């Protein structure tokens, strides 16, 4: 019995390590990335390529997060933050990469989109009256105060029309533009929201077919472009 629990503990521990640092599985419920990704596709989120995010609070740790299902503990955990830290990866996201990230409006929900544009750390972003509102979230994310007064933009208390960003930002779009909630609505996505890269479908279940033909055999380990 003791040997069984030791083996169970080792397997569980390895699963947690893989879940945090290696990757995880997710299923796609919407058509925003069709025809590249279909409703019912099960994807592998690769966390190695970009480097895995370290947990920012207890609810980010698999198994331990079950305790945050309790309302009181969840509220306490919501006030905790260990900051943003990421393990070094092979590279950063590139244009045309398909990425998974936390929704800016509801961080507990994952979204999958394609990278269409990049603002790299150290780049200078220029603001004007027309672009201020769409780019303001970048300033908010970097805790830079800003406002407009008499047609002048003030950043950190000074009249300024430019700002050098501290982290990478991504403009993401769904392949099915008419059905996609993406950067056209929420603006540029900070690097800290990126969970990982997606380039393969593990398997796919068609939710609209009968139970005898639901499995999409041609989607098995299908490579995404």
mmCIF file of C-alpha atoms in Angstrom:
data_model
loop_
_atom_site.group_PDB
_atom_site.id
_atom_site.type_symbol
_atom_site.label_atom_id
_atom_site.label_comp_id
_atom_site.label_asym_id
_atom_site.label_seq_id
_atom_site.Cartn_x
_atom_site.Cartn_y
_atom_site.Cartn_z
ATOM 1 C CA UNK A 1 0.000 0.000 0.000
ATOM 2 C CA UNK A 2 2.838 2.357 0.896
ATOM 3 C CA UNK A 3 4.510 1.636 -2.434
ATOM 4 C CA UNK A 4 1.258 2.436 -4.232
ATOM 5 C CA UNK A 5 1.003 5.862 -2.575
ATOM 6 C CA UNK A 6 4.640 6.650 -3.383
ATOM 7 C CA UNK A 7 4.071 5.798 -7.045
ATOM 8 C CA UNK A 8 0.821 7.790 -7.056
ATOM 9 C CA UNK A 9 2.589 10.795 -5.512
ATOM 10 C CA UNK A 10 5.439 10.675 -8.046
ATOM 11 C CA UNK A 11 3.037 10.412 -11.004
ATOM 12 C CA UNK A 12 0.883 13.250 -9.641
ATOM 13 C CA UNK A 13 3.918 15.435 -9.044
ATOM 14 C CA UNK A 14 5.195 14.836 -12.581
ATOM 15 C CA UNK A 15 1.764 15.664 -14.010
ATOM 16 C CA UNK A 16 1.745 18.976 -12.127
ATOM 17 C CA UNK A 17 5.250 19.797 -13.401
ATOM 18 C CA UNK A 18 4.219 19.015 -16.996
ATOM 19 C CA UNK A 19 1.034 21.061 -16.592
ATOM 20 C CA UNK A 20 2.939 24.125 -15.357
ATOM 21 C CA UNK A 21 6.089 23.973 -17.463
ATOM 22 C CA UNK A 22 5.360 21.704 -20.434
ATOM 23 C CA UNK A 23 1.846 22.267 -21.672
ATOM 24 C CA UNK A 24 -1.808 21.434 -21.306
ATOM 25 C CA UNK A 25 -4.836 20.345 -23.313
ATOM 26 C CA UNK A 26 -7.814 22.533 -24.134
ATOM 27 C CA UNK A 27 -10.945 22.163 -26.253
ATOM 28 C CA UNK A 28 -12.213 24.827 -28.663
ATOM 29 C CA UNK A 29 -15.902 25.803 -28.180
ATOM 30 C CA UNK A 30 -16.215 28.585 -30.777
ATOM 31 C CA UNK A 31 -15.761 29.155 -34.505
ATOM 32 C CA UNK A 32 -13.554 32.261 -34.278
ATOM 33 C CA UNK A 33 -10.528 30.475 -35.790
ATOM 34 C CA UNK A 34 -12.300 28.537 -38.534
ATOM 35 C CA UNK A 35 -11.357 27.081 -40.944
ATOM 36 C CA UNK A 36 -7.932 26.621 -39.287
ATOM 37 C CA UNK A 37 -9.336 25.443 -35.946
ATOM 38 C CA UNK A 38 -12.776 23.855 -35.715
ATOM 39 C CA UNK A 39 -15.315 23.697 -32.919
ATOM 40 C CA UNK A 40 -14.558 20.475 -31.036
ATOM 41 C CA UNK A 41 -10.812 20.468 -31.722
ATOM 42 C CA UNK A 42 -8.679 19.413 -28.765
ATOM 43 C CA UNK A 43 -5.410 21.353 -28.827
ATOM 44 C CA UNK A 44 -2.064 20.916 -27.140
ATOM 45 C CA UNK A 45 -0.827 24.211 -25.679
ATOM 46 C CA UNK A 46 2.959 24.217 -25.949
ATOM 47 C CA UNK A 47 4.496 26.175 -23.058
ATOM 48 C CA UNK A 48 8.110 25.322 -23.855
ATOM 49 C CA UNK A 49 8.544 27.418 -27.008
ATOM 50 C CA UNK A 50 7.771 30.790 -25.381
ATOM 51 C CA UNK A 51 8.690 29.704 -21.866
ATOM 52 C CA UNK A 52 6.151 28.829 -19.181
ATOM 53 C CA UNK A 53 4.638 31.450 -16.909
ATOM 54 C CA UNK A 54 5.279 30.793 -13.249
ATOM 55 C CA UNK A 55 2.181 30.719 -10.994
ATOM 56 C CA UNK A 56 1.128 34.181 -9.821
ATOM 57 C CA UNK A 57 -1.128 32.889 -7.030
ATOM 58 C CA UNK A 58 -2.278 29.621 -5.434
ATOM 59 C CA UNK A 59 -5.120 29.173 -7.920
ATOM 60 C CA UNK A 60 -2.544 28.889 -10.730
ATOM 61 C CA UNK A 61 -1.078 25.693 -9.271
ATOM 62 C CA UNK A 62 -2.813 22.462 -10.394
ATOM 63 C CA UNK A 63 -4.421 20.366 -7.601
ATOM 64 C CA UNK A 64 -3.752 23.084 -5.013
ATOM 65 C CA UNK A 65 -6.229 25.274 -6.892
ATOM 66 C CA UNK A 66 -9.117 23.001 -5.849
ATOM 67 C CA UNK A 67 -9.048 24.735 -2.461
ATOM 68 C CA UNK A 68 -9.792 28.056 -4.166
ATOM 69 C CA UNK A 69 -13.167 26.696 -5.258
ATOM 70 C CA UNK A 70 -14.275 27.792 -1.813
ATOM 71 C CA UNK A 71 -15.656 31.329 -2.121
ATOM 72 C CA UNK A 72 -13.793 32.705 0.911
ATOM 73 C CA UNK A 73 -10.467 31.169 -0.107
ATOM 74 C CA UNK A 74 -10.958 32.292 -3.706
ATOM 75 C CA UNK A 75 -11.527 35.879 -2.595
ATOM 76 C CA UNK A 76 -8.410 35.811 -0.413
ATOM 77 C CA UNK A 77 -6.386 34.259 -3.214
ATOM 78 C CA UNK A 78 -7.608 36.955 -5.607
ATOM 79 C CA UNK A 79 -5.834 39.547 -3.458
ATOM 80 C CA UNK A 80 -2.531 37.657 -3.716
ATOM 81 C CA UNK A 81 -0.038 38.238 -6.499
ATOM 82 C CA UNK A 82 3.511 36.954 -6.817
ATOM 83 C CA UNK A 83 4.071 39.034 -9.930
ATOM 84 C CA UNK A 84 4.717 38.073 -13.524
ATOM 85 C CA UNK A 85 7.651 35.740 -14.147
ATOM 86 C CA UNK A 86 8.357 33.517 -17.146
ATOM 87 C CA UNK A 87 10.864 30.731 -17.668
ATOM 88 C CA UNK A 88 13.185 31.359 -20.608
ATOM 89 C CA UNK A 89 11.847 29.876 -23.837
ATOM 90 C CA UNK A 90 13.230 29.147 -27.282
ATOM 91 C CA UNK A 91 11.772 32.334 -28.766
ATOM 92 C CA UNK A 92 9.037 34.954 -28.534
ATOM 93 C CA UNK A 93 5.765 34.817 -30.488
ATOM 94 C CA UNK A 94 6.056 35.769 -34.150
ATOM 95 C CA UNK A 95 3.579 37.136 -36.658
ATOM 96 C CA UNK A 96 1.277 34.301 -37.891
ATOM 97 C CA UNK A 97 1.847 32.195 -34.741
ATOM 98 C CA UNK A 98 -1.333 30.812 -33.175
ATOM 99 C CA UNK A 99 -1.305 31.545 -29.454
ATOM 100 C CA UNK A 100 -3.481 30.839 -26.421
ATOM 101 C CA UNK A 101 -3.905 33.590 -23.842
ATOM 102 C CA UNK A 102 -6.067 34.738 -20.949
ATOM 103 C CA UNK A 103 -9.005 36.871 -22.038
ATOM 104 C CA UNK A 104 -8.387 40.537 -21.105
ATOM 105 C CA UNK A 105 -12.005 40.857 -19.942
ATOM 106 C CA UNK A 106 -12.233 37.488 -18.140
ATOM 107 C CA UNK A 107 -8.779 36.123 -17.255
ATOM 108 C CA UNK A 108 -10.238 32.763 -16.216
ATOM 109 C CA UNK A 109 -11.181 32.097 -19.869
ATOM 110 C CA UNK A 110 -8.614 31.096 -22.493
ATOM 111 C CA UNK A 111 -8.783 32.424 -26.049
ATOM 112 C CA UNK A 112 -6.921 31.251 -29.154
ATOM 113 C CA UNK A 113 -5.996 33.683 -31.946
ATOM 114 C CA UNK A 114 -3.309 34.386 -34.533
ATOM 115 C CA UNK A 115 -0.617 37.037 -34.018
ATOM 116 C CA UNK A 116 -1.031 39.807 -36.612
ATOM 117 C CA UNK A 117 1.230 42.505 -35.191
ATOM 118 C CA UNK A 118 3.914 42.984 -32.543
ATOM 119 C CA UNK A 119 5.202 45.849 -30.414
ATOM 120 C CA UNK A 120 8.512 44.680 -28.930
ATOM 121 C CA UNK A 121 9.876 45.595 -25.505
ATOM 122 C CA UNK A 122 11.899 48.781 -25.872
ATOM 123 C CA UNK A 123 9.872 50.038 -28.840
ATOM 124 C CA UNK A 124 8.502 53.558 -28.640
ATOM 125 C CA UNK A 125 4.753 53.908 -29.104
ATOM 126 C CA UNK A 126 3.503 57.240 -30.414
ATOM 127 C CA UNK A 127 0.111 58.511 -29.312
ATOM 128 C CA UNK A 128 -2.254 61.036 -30.845
ATOM 129 C CA UNK A 129 -5.903 61.919 -30.340
ATOM 130 C CA UNK A 130 -7.056 59.200 -32.726
ATOM 131 C CA UNK A 131 -4.915 56.350 -31.338
ATOM 132 C CA UNK A 132 -4.913 57.268 -27.635
ATOM 133 C CA UNK A 133 -7.991 55.287 -26.618
ATOM 134 C CA UNK A 134 -6.945 52.166 -28.541
ATOM 135 C CA UNK A 135 -3.417 52.228 -27.102
ATOM 136 C CA UNK A 136 -4.265 53.447 -23.586
ATOM 137 C CA UNK A 137 -4.466 49.879 -22.289
ATOM 138 C CA UNK A 138 -0.739 49.536 -22.926
ATOM 139 C CA UNK A 139 -0.108 52.441 -20.546
ATOM 140 C CA UNK A 140 -2.580 51.037 -18.013
ATOM 141 C CA UNK A 141 -0.875 47.641 -18.156
ATOM 142 C CA UNK A 142 2.479 49.263 -17.383
ATOM 143 C CA UNK A 143 0.998 51.361 -14.565
ATOM 144 C CA UNK A 144 1.694 54.602 -16.431
ATOM 145 C CA UNK A 145 -0.868 57.275 -15.650
ATOM 146 C CA UNK A 146 -2.286 59.131 -18.632
ATOM 147 C CA UNK A 147 -5.020 61.549 -19.619
ATOM 148 C CA UNK A 148 -5.937 64.056 -22.341
ATOM 149 C CA UNK A 149 -6.332 67.739 -21.624
ATOM 150 C CA UNK A 150 -6.806 70.518 -24.195
ATOM 151 C CA UNK A 151 -5.899 68.123 -26.999
ATOM 152 C CA UNK A 152 -2.589 67.272 -25.309
ATOM 153 C CA UNK A 153 -1.717 63.810 -24.014
ATOM 154 C CA UNK A 154 -0.122 63.603 -20.581
ATOM 155 C CA UNK A 155 1.866 60.507 -19.564
ATOM 156 C CA UNK A 156 3.061 60.219 -15.966
ATOM 157 C CA UNK A 157 2.187 63.859 -15.406
ATOM 158 C CA UNK A 158 4.089 65.220 -18.416
ATOM 159 C CA UNK A 159 2.842 66.380 -21.801
ATOM 160 C CA UNK A 160 4.182 63.609 -24.000
ATOM 161 C CA UNK A 161 3.097 61.810 -27.143
ATOM 162 C CA UNK A 162 5.410 58.798 -26.904
ATOM 163 C CA UNK A 163 6.155 55.991 -24.475
ATOM 164 C CA UNK A 164 8.766 53.200 -24.465
ATOM 165 C CA UNK A 165 7.114 49.885 -23.560
ATOM 166 C CA UNK A 166 8.640 47.497 -21.040
ATOM 167 C CA UNK A 167 7.301 44.213 -22.405
ATOM 168 C CA UNK A 168 6.128 42.735 -25.692
ATOM 169 C CA UNK A 169 2.583 43.372 -26.920
ATOM 170 C CA UNK A 170 0.661 41.464 -29.566
ATOM 171 C CA UNK A 171 -2.180 42.384 -31.881
ATOM 172 C CA UNK A 172 -4.175 39.182 -32.340
ATOM 173 C CA UNK A 173 -6.958 38.314 -34.760
ATOM 174 C CA UNK A 174 -9.247 35.365 -35.358
ATOM 175 C CA UNK A 175 -9.089 33.708 -38.780
ATOM 176 C CA UNK A 176 -12.887 33.908 -38.904
ATOM 177 C CA UNK A 177 -12.979 37.693 -38.560
ATOM 178 C CA UNK A 178 -16.765 38.093 -38.515
ATOM 179 C CA UNK A 179 -17.107 35.745 -35.519
ATOM 180 C CA UNK A 180 -13.996 36.698 -33.577
ATOM 181 C CA UNK A 181 -13.540 38.681 -30.374
ATOM 182 C CA UNK A 182 -9.956 39.872 -30.699
ATOM 183 C CA UNK A 183 -7.616 42.882 -30.610
ATOM 184 C CA UNK A 184 -10.069 44.908 -32.660
ATOM 185 C CA UNK A 185 -12.121 44.953 -29.441
ATOM 186 C CA UNK A 186 -9.603 44.754 -26.590
ATOM 187 C CA UNK A 187 -6.453 46.218 -28.159
ATOM 188 C CA UNK A 188 -2.908 44.938 -27.862
ATOM 189 C CA UNK A 189 -2.311 41.897 -25.679
ATOM 190 C CA UNK A 190 0.539 42.006 -23.117
ATOM 191 C CA UNK A 191 3.126 39.246 -23.125
ATOM 192 C CA UNK A 192 2.140 38.434 -19.531
ATOM 193 C CA UNK A 193 -1.237 37.152 -20.776
ATOM 194 C CA UNK A 194 0.223 34.638 -23.232
ATOM 195 C CA UNK A 195 -0.110 31.025 -22.071
ATOM 196 C CA UNK A 196 1.552 29.231 -24.956
ATOM 197 C CA UNK A 197 1.758 28.310 -28.620
ATOM 198 C CA UNK A 198 -0.576 26.046 -30.574
ATOM 199 C CA UNK A 199 0.521 24.260 -33.742
ATOM 200 C CA UNK A 200 -1.243 20.910 -33.586
ATOM 201 C CA UNK A 201 -4.675 19.370 -33.052
ATOM 202 C CA UNK A 202 -4.497 16.246 -30.881
ATOM 203 C CA UNK A 203 -7.929 15.003 -31.954
ATOM 204 C CA UNK A 204 -11.320 16.433 -32.815
ATOM 205 C CA UNK A 205 -14.948 15.652 -31.933
ATOM 206 C CA UNK A 206 -17.705 17.095 -34.118
ATOM 207 C CA UNK A 207 -20.439 18.325 -31.722
ATOM 208 C CA UNK A 208 -23.019 18.512 -34.517
ATOM 209 C CA UNK A 209 -22.792 14.868 -35.642
ATOM 210 C CA UNK A 210 -24.416 11.784 -34.185
ATOM 211 C CA UNK A 211 -22.405 9.717 -31.726
ATOM 212 C CA UNK A 212 -21.425 7.245 -34.453
ATOM 213 C CA UNK A 213 -19.583 9.746 -36.656
ATOM 214 C CA UNK A 214 -18.416 12.430 -34.255
ATOM 215 C CA UNK A 215 -14.711 11.579 -34.337
ATOM 216 C CA UNK A 216 -12.886 13.504 -37.075
ATOM 217 C CA UNK A 217 -10.204 11.040 -38.139
ATOM 218 C CA UNK A 218 -8.583 13.496 -40.551
ATOM 219 C CA UNK A 219 -7.960 15.920 -37.658
ATOM 220 C CA UNK A 220 -5.928 13.390 -35.652
ATOM 221 C CA UNK A 221 -2.561 15.054 -34.873
ATOM 222 C CA UNK A 222 -3.363 17.604 -37.594
ATOM 223 C CA UNK A 223 -0.630 20.233 -38.028
ATOM 224 C CA UNK A 224 -1.871 23.852 -37.978
ATOM 225 C CA UNK A 225 -0.536 26.478 -40.344
#
